[in-house]
Amino acid sequence: MGERARIARYFAPLAQQEAGSFSLTDDAAVLVPPPGKSLVVTTDSVIESIHILPGASPFQFAQKLVRRNLSDLAAMGATPWRYALNLHTPHGLPDRWFAEFAATLASEQALFDMVLVGGDSTSSAGAA
């Protein structure tokens, strides 16, 4: 499955609540915080063998990714609202990997009351 099809199938449904996400048809989003609120932005990555053990499941990757970023927000006293996803994977991951990863993101979104708004998704032979 190509990148655009993967985004449309697994990640665009996670962005439906935010008009400024443009259904993830672009890497960027237009966000207008609620009146009286400031926007705090963070973007930590999760790299296998550095931030997470080799062979971690898609569930573990997604949860680690979300919670690393939530930790940064908590350290600043910020409340989660929207998030961007930067995902770099090896070629050839099966669709079930992305399905489980996206399902975990959906659970994390519901748990922490936030919505996916953009980011970047790539794959290469050298990714791990």
Tab-separated table of C-alpha atoms in Angstrom:
chain	number	residue	atom	x	y	z
A	1	MET	CA	0.000	0.000	0.000
A	2	GLY	CA	1.355	3.428	-0.913
A	3	GLU	CA	1.817	6.308	1.514
A	4	ARG	CA	-1.276	8.272	0.408
A	5	ALA	CA	-3.514	5.205	0.602
A	6	ARG	CA	-2.082	4.290	4.016
A	7	ILE	CA	-2.716	7.813	5.329
A	8	ALA	CA	-6.255	7.826	3.937
A	9	ARG	CA	-7.060	4.409	5.376
A	10	TYR	CA	-5.404	4.473	8.794
A	11	PHE	CA	-4.647	8.047	9.818
A	12	ALA	CA	-7.158	10.422	8.152
A	13	PRO	CA	-10.019	8.995	10.265
A	14	LEU	CA	-8.084	10.154	13.334
A	15	ALA	CA	-8.130	13.744	12.027
A	16	GLN	CA	-11.828	14.112	11.185
A	17	GLN	CA	-12.675	16.300	14.194
A	18	GLU	CA	-10.266	19.082	13.152
A	19	ALA	CA	-11.122	21.055	10.011
A	20	GLY	CA	-7.637	22.589	10.043
A	21	SER	CA	-6.121	19.155	9.431
A	22	PHE	CA	-7.508	19.157	5.852
A	23	SER	CA	-8.096	15.385	6.204
A	24	LEU	CA	-4.298	14.955	6.282
A	25	THR	CA	-3.937	15.911	2.617
A	26	ASP	CA	-0.972	18.082	3.607
A	27	ASP	CA	1.814	17.694	6.166
A	28	ALA	CA	0.809	20.923	7.935
A	29	ALA	CA	-2.327	22.061	9.731
A	30	VAL	CA	-3.984	25.364	10.549
A	31	LEU	CA	-4.861	25.493	14.228
A	32	VAL	CA	-6.719	28.166	16.138
A	33	PRO	CA	-6.562	27.546	19.900
A	34	PRO	CA	-9.697	28.160	21.954
A	35	PRO	CA	-10.096	31.778	23.127
A	36	GLY	CA	-7.779	32.647	25.978
A	37	LYS	CA	-5.523	29.650	25.395
A	38	SER	CA	-1.920	29.495	24.169
A	39	LEU	CA	-0.526	26.797	21.918
A	40	VAL	CA	2.359	24.649	23.218
A	41	VAL	CA	4.021	22.502	20.548
A	42	THR	CA	6.280	19.483	20.939
A	43	THR	CA	7.432	16.764	18.556
A	44	ASP	CA	9.483	13.918	19.946
A	45	SER	CA	10.279	10.861	17.864
A	46	VAL	CA	10.527	7.236	18.927
A	47	ILE	CA	13.441	5.374	17.386
A	48	GLU	CA	13.771	1.631	17.706
A	49	SER	CA	16.791	0.534	19.788
A	50	ILE	CA	17.143	4.080	21.182
A	51	HIS	CA	13.786	4.975	22.727
A	52	ILE	CA	12.107	1.579	22.547
A	53	LEU	CA	13.320	-2.021	22.498
A	54	PRO	CA	13.933	-3.741	19.148
A	55	GLY	CA	10.935	-5.725	17.960
A	56	ALA	CA	8.414	-3.607	19.880
A	57	SER	CA	4.818	-4.068	18.790
A	58	PRO	CA	2.861	-1.391	16.905
A	59	PHE	CA	0.858	-0.895	20.134
A	60	GLN	CA	4.063	-0.228	22.073
A	61	PHE	CA	5.404	2.144	19.404
A	62	ALA	CA	2.208	4.201	19.233
A	63	GLN	CA	1.752	4.396	22.977
A	64	LYS	CA	5.400	5.334	23.550
A	65	LEU	CA	5.212	7.995	20.843
A	66	VAL	CA	2.096	9.625	22.275
A	67	ARG	CA	3.211	9.452	25.880
A	68	ARG	CA	6.716	10.822	25.241
A	69	ASN	CA	5.089	13.905	23.777
A	70	LEU	CA	2.465	14.119	26.519
A	71	SER	CA	5.280	14.067	29.046
A	72	ASP	CA	6.803	17.151	27.403
A	73	LEU	CA	3.444	18.916	27.571
A	74	ALA	CA	2.914	17.955	31.191
A	75	ALA	CA	6.357	19.324	32.071
A	76	MET	CA	5.145	22.703	30.785
A	77	GLY	CA	1.753	22.487	32.488
A	78	ALA	CA	-0.010	22.167	29.129
A	79	THR	CA	-3.158	20.172	28.379
A	80	PRO	CA	-3.181	17.932	25.272
A	81	TRP	CA	-5.411	19.199	22.448
A	82	ARG	CA	-4.013	18.342	18.973
A	83	TYR	CA	-0.990	16.359	17.792
A	84	ALA	CA	1.136	15.766	14.716
A	85	LEU	CA	2.487	12.365	13.731
A	86	ASN	CA	5.975	11.897	12.312
A	87	LEU	CA	6.328	8.275	11.265
A	88	HIS	CA	9.328	6.737	9.509
A	89	THR	CA	9.070	2.984	8.929
A	90	PRO	CA	10.908	0.317	6.968
A	91	HIS	CA	9.522	-0.720	3.580
A	92	GLY	CA	7.370	-3.786	3.618
A	93	LEU	CA	5.599	-3.486	6.961
A	94	PRO	CA	2.307	-5.354	6.643
A	95	ASP	CA	-1.003	-3.482	6.690
A	96	ARG	CA	-1.832	-5.120	10.023
A	97	TRP	CA	1.118	-3.231	11.592
A	98	PHE	CA	-0.388	0.114	10.526
A	99	ALA	CA	-3.882	-1.003	11.550
A	100	GLU	CA	-2.701	-1.821	15.090
A	101	PHE	CA	-0.603	1.366	15.276
A	102	ALA	CA	-3.586	3.507	14.194
A	103	ALA	CA	-5.963	1.685	16.549
A	104	THR	CA	-3.613	2.461	19.424
A	105	LEU	CA	-3.435	6.112	18.368
A	106	ALA	CA	-7.245	6.186	18.353
A	107	SER	CA	-7.324	4.790	21.906
A	108	GLU	CA	-4.741	7.315	23.072
A	109	GLN	CA	-6.685	10.142	21.408
A	110	ALA	CA	-9.844	9.139	23.244
A	111	LEU	CA	-8.028	8.713	26.538
A	112	PHE	CA	-6.303	12.109	26.379
A	113	ASP	CA	-9.002	14.036	24.424
A	114	MET	CA	-6.858	15.066	21.450
A	115	VAL	CA	-6.988	14.849	17.640
A	116	LEU	CA	-4.430	14.103	14.926
A	117	VAL	CA	-3.868	17.167	12.705
A	118	GLY	CA	-0.898	16.448	10.420
A	119	GLY	CA	2.692	15.346	10.251
A	120	ASP	CA	4.845	13.283	7.963
A	121	SER	CA	4.885	9.611	7.002
A	122	THR	CA	7.782	8.021	5.122
A	123	SER	CA	9.325	4.619	4.642
A	124	SER	CA	12.685	3.424	3.411
A	125	ALA	CA	14.837	0.347	3.206
A	126	GLY	CA	17.109	1.787	5.888
A	127	ALA	CA	14.457	2.553	8.512
A	128	ALA	CA	14.393	0.472	11.635
